[in-house]
Amino acid sequence: MKPKRRYCLIGTGNRARFFVEGIAQRHRDNADLVALCDTSRVRMTYYQKLLEGKYSYGEVPAYQPVRFNEMLEECRPDAIIVSTPDFTHHEYILKALRANIEPITEKPITIDDSMCREILEQCKKSNRKVRVCFNYRWGPGPTKVKQLIKEGIIGGIKQINLVYLLNTRHGADYFRRWHSYKENSGGLLVHKATHHFDLVNWWIDSIPSEIFSFGQLSYYGKNNAIARGEKKLTTYERYLKSTNDEDPFRFDLRQKNYQELYREAETETGYIRDRNVFRDDISIEDTMGVLVKYRNGALLNYSLNCFSPYEGLTVSFSGDKGRLEYTEFHGGHILNEHFEDDPSARGRHKLHLKVWPLFKPSREIAIDTAAGGHGGGDPLLLDDVFGQNPQTDRWDRGAYHEQGIASAIIGIAANKSMKNRQIVRIHDLISLRPDAVRLSQLF
């Protein structure tokens, strides 16, 4: 058996649980979590107790970022996992590359084109790759779409329309947290839409070339609440101090995980996790539209809305041999709403896929789901990242730095277009192998 690979985890917020459990449970025999690193000792202590108690994993040392280099020297990791706020991703990716250590990062790879250029340059110098964790690629629905398009079932793709709706549970949460400031997250066209842009890039196997975008704050924020006659919603700076139990946007930070990870760390970090979504300093948009032209000539029309009664994805592909339509329903703004008819489906996505060939009858395509998050996609991603002998993936779902940049740069360019009301050429921001047309060439 090969020796266990050693990992340091940078960033111990709620998302870190995905990686902690992946190592401590599923890949315990071939992966070793050797250190935690965070600005918050409280959050690191939470995970230390979780590892020692629930998983009987043993003690994992904790370091703060000022001791990052010391951590690398003492713990000798083979890779670091970056799960920090988006605007810090590049910092730890670059430190790892300079130390000749593999970086594995949450999406987006970064939030700024200058940071993209730095990462590309350092990857070339170190001759290393940055692994970007796009778990959406590994879901059964997106995988089936990839398969059908690759098989040419509707011919060459000419146009894509993708609408993503965030409901008033999930969508509102981005306006409570650090994500609500564009300098932290790049806005939702970078933080959230990088998933969707990556899917399209991967589905049609092409590289974006030109971007035009509009966006605005239409629903959240103090002015919008007042304009709707809901001034009372703006009364509290944070929901912990709210006494209005009927407020549908109220967020209870006293829930166990949030209490231990965030509430108890406030004095130490100054980070407030439950800020009012109707305050007046939000700097990101909640309503966005983006038009993307690809190097292969395909056009994408993308829409993102963050205050829908229900959540899900709808995407259609128009090819020269027909049309493919794929939808996901993730549930209503009330938890598990619309799953009452099938209790076993709670917590899972409802998927629907249909093909409309030209001059032939349409047909629905079955999609098999499995256990685990994202319809069974999360365990597959963990296997690919942490497995000792990962299998060759016929659908090329593993993503690295250039492909991560190819998705993030769409949102970055869209922000510039939104600000300047101009078309933005990707090549003016970053050089993604100018002679390449296919995304799969970016490895």
XYZ file of C-alpha atoms in Angstrom:
443
model
C 0.000 0.000 0.000
C 1.192 3.497 -0.783
C 1.987 5.771 2.176
C -0.790 8.118 3.187
C -0.752 11.543 1.568
C -0.493 14.355 4.098
C -2.866 17.330 3.982
C -3.078 20.683 5.760
C -6.497 22.358 5.770
C -6.478 26.160 5.488
C -9.778 27.726 6.566
C -12.059 26.006 9.097
C -15.481 27.495 8.458
C -18.585 25.446 7.733
C -17.442 24.399 4.243
C -14.316 22.765 5.689
C -16.500 19.926 7.012
C -16.711 18.496 3.479
C -12.950 17.929 3.412
C -12.588 16.988 7.083
C -15.214 14.259 6.798
C -13.826 13.158 3.423
C -10.452 12.440 5.006
C -11.591 11.263 8.457
C -14.242 8.905 7.090
C -14.145 7.936 3.430
C -10.386 8.175 2.874
C -9.021 7.500 6.318
C -6.787 4.675 5.060
C -4.962 6.681 2.415
C -5.166 10.357 3.491
C -3.902 12.008 6.656
C -5.044 15.411 7.940
C -1.906 16.698 9.652
C -2.792 20.324 10.466
C -5.535 22.940 10.640
C -4.909 26.611 9.903
C -7.273 29.519 10.542
C -7.392 33.026 11.999
C -9.820 31.653 14.603
C -8.661 29.349 17.383
C -12.321 28.809 18.301
C -13.150 27.334 14.895
C -10.051 25.166 14.864
C -10.917 23.874 18.338
C -14.390 22.949 17.047
C -12.852 20.727 14.358
C -10.238 19.302 16.710
C -13.030 18.171 19.054
C -15.053 16.811 16.123
C -12.084 14.803 14.879
C -11.111 13.461 18.300
C -14.686 12.773 19.401
C -16.976 11.776 16.537
C -14.267 10.291 14.307
C -11.752 9.075 16.940
C -9.112 10.548 14.684
C -6.593 11.715 17.229
C -5.107 15.141 17.773
C -4.579 17.442 14.767
C -2.368 20.473 15.493
C -3.708 23.989 14.872
C -1.818 26.957 13.440
C -2.736 30.553 12.733
C -1.780 32.084 9.361
C 1.224 33.955 10.815
C 2.718 30.507 11.444
C 1.926 29.176 7.953
C 5.564 28.561 6.949
C 6.264 26.986 10.319
C 3.298 24.663 9.763
C 4.709 23.546 6.409
C 8.122 22.842 7.950
C 6.764 20.933 10.938
C 3.939 18.995 9.257
C 5.532 18.314 5.858
C 2.261 18.154 3.866
C 2.040 16.771 0.346
C -0.838 19.171 -0.342
C -2.797 21.986 1.236
C -6.564 22.392 0.987
C -7.717 25.999 0.686
C -11.188 26.659 2.127
C -10.815 30.312 3.150
C -12.838 33.356 1.948
C -12.478 33.795 -1.796
C -10.289 36.901 -1.764
C -7.560 34.977 0.109
C -7.454 31.872 -2.107
C -4.634 33.145 -4.286
C -2.458 33.951 -1.251
C -2.338 30.350 -0.042
C -2.232 28.867 -3.537
C 0.875 30.930 -4.324
C 2.529 30.074 -0.987
C 2.010 26.378 -1.633
C 3.349 26.560 -5.189
C 6.444 28.434 -4.023
C 7.013 25.740 -1.398
C 6.633 23.030 -4.068
C 3.434 21.734 -2.444
C 0.245 20.870 -4.328
C -2.657 23.311 -3.749
C -6.236 22.028 -3.725
C -8.756 24.841 -3.590
C -12.442 25.456 -3.215
C -14.038 27.357 -6.071
C -13.542 30.040 -7.265
C -9.799 29.799 -7.774
C -9.613 33.576 -7.206
C -11.679 36.746 -7.739
C -9.441 39.078 -9.765
C -7.725 38.887 -13.165
C -4.371 40.039 -11.744
C -4.514 37.151 -9.285
C -5.304 34.774 -12.158
C -2.183 35.957 -13.960
C -0.036 35.446 -10.840
C -1.306 31.906 -10.376
C -0.680 30.995 -14.018
C 2.838 32.404 -13.868
C 3.692 30.559 -10.647
C 2.278 27.262 -11.967
C 4.630 27.541 -14.938
C 7.611 28.318 -12.690
C 6.914 25.450 -10.300
C 5.671 23.019 -12.947
C 2.733 22.197 -10.658
C -1.039 22.194 -11.032
C -3.714 23.689 -8.792
C -6.679 21.373 -8.264
C -10.034 23.218 -8.250
C -12.949 21.404 -6.589
C -16.007 21.766 -8.813
C -18.347 19.255 -7.172
C -21.185 20.248 -9.533
C -19.413 18.506 -12.432
C -19.651 15.187 -10.605
C -23.425 15.146 -10.140
C -25.375 12.534 -12.127
C -27.431 15.122 -14.041
C -24.537 17.264 -15.292
C -22.576 14.097 -16.095
C -25.440 12.756 -18.218
C -25.684 16.082 -20.054
C -21.939 15.922 -20.757
C -22.275 12.373 -22.061
C -25.105 13.196 -24.457
C -23.422 16.307 -25.844
C -20.129 14.471 -26.285
C -21.945 11.700 -28.142
C -23.307 14.328 -30.529
C -26.962 13.644 -29.823
C -27.936 17.196 -30.867
C -24.918 17.922 -33.052
C -22.717 20.971 -32.710
C -23.825 23.335 -29.924
C -24.718 26.810 -31.162
C -26.583 28.391 -28.258
C -27.000 27.794 -24.521
C -29.538 29.389 -22.183
C -28.929 28.853 -18.477
C -31.126 30.245 -15.698
C -30.176 29.680 -12.072
C -32.578 30.603 -9.282
C -31.533 30.914 -5.646
C -34.408 30.735 -3.204
C -34.991 33.021 -0.244
C -33.315 30.555 2.145
C -30.107 29.877 0.270
C -29.956 33.055 -1.804
C -30.537 35.399 1.122
C -27.679 33.820 3.045
C -25.096 35.303 0.680
C -26.309 38.744 1.731
C -25.696 38.041 5.446
C -22.094 36.918 5.167
C -18.712 38.111 3.918
C -19.931 37.288 0.409
C -22.099 40.432 0.442
C -19.046 42.641 -0.134
C -17.690 42.454 -3.656
C -14.087 42.950 -2.538
C -14.407 39.679 -0.578
C -16.199 37.444 -3.071
C -16.127 39.107 -6.468
C -19.921 39.131 -6.208
C -22.105 36.159 -7.037
C -21.036 36.229 -10.689
C -17.679 35.000 -9.394
C -18.457 33.178 -6.158
C -21.646 31.349 -7.176
C -21.760 31.531 -10.964
C -18.262 30.076 -11.317
C -20.050 26.715 -10.827
C -22.416 27.426 -13.707
C -19.851 28.945 -16.059
C -17.590 25.966 -15.418
C -20.414 23.566 -16.266
C -21.067 25.303 -19.594
C -17.353 25.501 -20.428
C -17.039 21.788 -19.658
C -20.302 20.720 -21.314
C -19.508 22.325 -24.660
C -15.718 21.903 -24.280
C -14.902 25.465 -25.232
C -13.182 28.583 -23.912
C -14.940 31.956 -23.384
C -13.790 34.868 -25.537
C -16.111 37.882 -25.064
C -18.465 38.990 -22.271
C -21.234 41.533 -21.798
C -23.235 41.883 -18.571
C -25.861 43.795 -16.617
C -26.592 43.468 -12.904
C -28.204 45.270 -10.001
C -29.330 44.986 -6.381
C -33.073 44.635 -6.913
C -34.440 42.990 -3.767
C -32.011 42.988 -0.832
C -30.568 46.097 0.782
C -32.274 48.815 2.826
C -33.572 50.915 -0.080
C -35.348 47.986 -1.717
C -37.093 46.937 1.512
C -38.281 50.491 2.144
C -39.482 50.844 -1.453
C -41.638 47.720 -0.969
C -43.108 49.142 2.238
C -41.170 46.672 4.419
C -39.173 49.188 6.419
C -39.547 47.070 9.565
C -37.246 44.467 8.018
C -34.365 46.962 8.205
C -34.719 47.564 11.960
C -32.030 45.149 13.144
C -28.365 45.157 12.180
C -28.234 41.431 12.898
C -30.852 38.725 13.385
C -29.639 37.545 16.767
C -31.063 40.749 18.242
C -34.361 40.467 16.373
C -37.489 39.628 18.350
C -39.642 39.249 15.248
C -40.072 35.483 15.006
C -42.302 35.928 11.947
C -39.540 37.549 9.888
C -38.984 34.979 7.061
C -35.375 36.141 6.710
C -34.485 35.719 10.353
C -31.362 33.604 10.808
C -30.823 31.845 14.112
C -27.115 31.806 14.872
C -27.824 29.812 18.021
C -28.054 26.597 15.991
C -25.372 24.249 17.308
C -22.884 24.281 14.425
C -23.226 28.021 13.820
C -23.043 28.820 17.516
C -19.761 26.947 17.890
C -18.170 27.958 14.590
C -19.218 31.597 14.401
C -21.039 33.052 17.411
C -18.378 31.952 19.879
C -15.622 33.247 17.573
C -17.010 36.780 17.191
C -14.919 38.393 19.910
C -11.802 36.819 18.448
C -12.433 37.522 14.739
C -14.962 40.347 14.565
C -16.884 38.386 11.921
C -20.690 38.634 12.222
C -22.360 35.697 10.451
C -26.019 36.774 10.777
C -26.162 40.338 9.451
C -29.454 41.702 8.152
C -29.962 41.144 4.416
C -31.730 44.516 4.258
C -28.916 46.668 5.623
C -27.505 49.473 3.505
C -23.841 48.512 2.886
C -24.287 45.489 0.583
C -22.097 45.882 -2.518
C -23.028 42.807 -4.604
C -25.898 42.275 -7.023
C -28.872 39.940 -6.636
C -30.115 40.095 -10.258
C -27.683 39.438 -13.116
C -27.581 38.682 -16.809
C -24.486 37.740 -18.817
C -23.930 37.124 -22.529
C -20.870 35.022 -23.381
C -19.351 34.296 -26.771
C -17.091 31.252 -27.008
C -14.090 30.594 -29.187
C -16.019 27.897 -31.048
C -18.768 30.424 -31.883
C -21.353 29.210 -29.355
C -23.364 31.815 -27.426
C -24.392 31.580 -23.755
C -27.222 33.614 -22.267
C -26.925 33.362 -18.468
C -29.274 34.622 -15.758
C -28.938 34.521 -11.953
C -31.645 35.556 -9.496
C -31.224 35.413 -5.707
C -34.761 35.930 -4.340
C -36.853 33.229 -5.971
C -39.585 31.248 -4.141
C -37.863 28.065 -5.308
C -34.351 27.072 -6.273
C -32.988 25.249 -9.258
C -31.303 25.235 -12.629
C -32.765 25.255 -16.115
C -30.457 24.931 -19.106
C -31.167 24.343 -22.777
C -28.789 23.629 -25.643
C -29.638 24.331 -29.282
C -27.541 22.285 -31.681
C -27.608 21.799 -35.419
C -29.295 18.411 -34.900
C -31.794 19.294 -32.162
C -32.301 20.600 -28.656
C -31.504 19.308 -25.166
C -33.271 20.575 -22.030
C -32.142 19.835 -18.481
C -33.690 21.017 -15.208
C -32.948 20.590 -11.515
C -35.387 21.461 -8.765
C -33.693 21.959 -5.407
C -36.712 22.837 -3.273
C -38.761 25.830 -2.191
C -37.903 28.673 0.155
C -39.436 26.585 2.922
C -37.130 23.648 3.637
C -38.082 20.557 1.610
C -41.200 22.224 0.205
C -42.631 20.308 -2.775
C -41.060 17.020 -1.678
C -44.085 15.980 0.391
C -45.260 13.640 -2.374
C -41.999 11.703 -2.144
C -40.470 11.783 1.365
C -37.495 9.721 0.180
C -36.540 12.583 -2.152
C -36.071 15.099 0.636
C -32.609 16.610 0.600
C -32.078 15.483 -2.995
C -32.514 17.305 -6.273
C -35.306 16.475 -8.698
C -33.813 16.072 -12.160
C -35.397 16.087 -15.611
C -33.690 15.656 -18.971
C -35.287 15.689 -22.424
C -33.922 15.563 -25.970
C -35.722 17.044 -28.968
C -34.025 15.838 -32.189
C -34.798 17.770 -35.365
C -37.596 16.078 -37.370
C -37.874 13.201 -34.882
C -39.958 12.518 -31.764
C -38.671 13.876 -28.466
C -37.702 11.553 -25.646
C -36.944 11.763 -21.958
C -33.637 10.477 -20.606
C -33.455 8.682 -17.242
C -30.891 9.877 -14.682
C -29.710 7.566 -11.929
C -28.779 9.174 -8.600
C -26.778 7.711 -5.740
C -26.162 8.329 -2.057
C -24.204 11.399 -1.051
C -24.403 15.125 -1.684
C -25.228 16.438 -5.162
C -26.934 13.188 -6.130
C -23.860 11.128 -5.365
C -21.420 13.569 -6.946
C -19.659 14.606 -3.715
C -18.275 11.124 -2.907
C -16.961 10.831 -6.471
C -15.129 14.151 -6.154
C -13.634 13.071 -2.823
C -12.487 9.809 -4.405
C -10.835 11.686 -7.240
C -9.088 14.157 -4.924
C -8.041 11.836 -2.104
C -8.017 8.361 -3.651
C -4.647 6.625 -3.947
C -5.460 5.129 -7.326
C -7.988 7.434 -9.006
C -9.578 5.930 -12.072
C -9.387 7.523 -15.511
C -12.538 9.588 -15.845
C -14.074 9.373 -19.303
C -15.954 12.649 -18.720
C -12.906 14.708 -17.658
C -14.579 15.971 -14.479
C -11.359 16.804 -12.661
C -10.494 20.506 -13.020
C -7.202 22.325 -12.633
C -5.987 25.923 -12.559
C -6.511 26.902 -16.189
C -10.014 25.472 -16.230
C -10.712 27.090 -12.851
C -9.552 30.397 -14.281
C -11.649 29.886 -17.436
C -14.789 29.887 -15.270
C -13.796 32.589 -12.772
C -12.670 34.944 -15.542
C -16.208 35.036 -16.976
C -17.534 36.470 -13.717
C -14.520 38.771 -13.377
C -15.053 40.071 -16.929
C -18.802 40.366 -16.310
C -18.127 42.624 -13.316
C -15.949 44.859 -15.498
C -18.576 44.913 -18.250
C -21.310 45.730 -15.736
C -19.282 48.645 -14.412
C -18.162 50.082 -17.766
C -21.139 49.056 -19.949
C -18.741 47.613 -22.509
C -17.921 44.264 -24.072
C -14.875 42.723 -22.384
C -12.469 40.494 -24.304
C -11.055 37.702 -22.169
C -7.729 37.874 -24.016
C -7.315 41.462 -22.798
C -7.428 40.164 -19.205
C -5.526 36.902 -19.422
C -3.952 34.613 -21.988
C -5.606 31.209 -21.892
C -3.567 29.391 -24.560
C -4.533 31.689 -27.466
C -4.415 28.897 -30.068
C -6.687 26.541 -28.103
C -10.419 26.313 -28.823
C -11.376 23.385 -26.587
C -11.480 23.593 -22.787
C -10.023 20.087 -22.580
C -6.827 21.497 -24.088
C -6.337 23.579 -20.925
C -4.481 21.065 -18.776
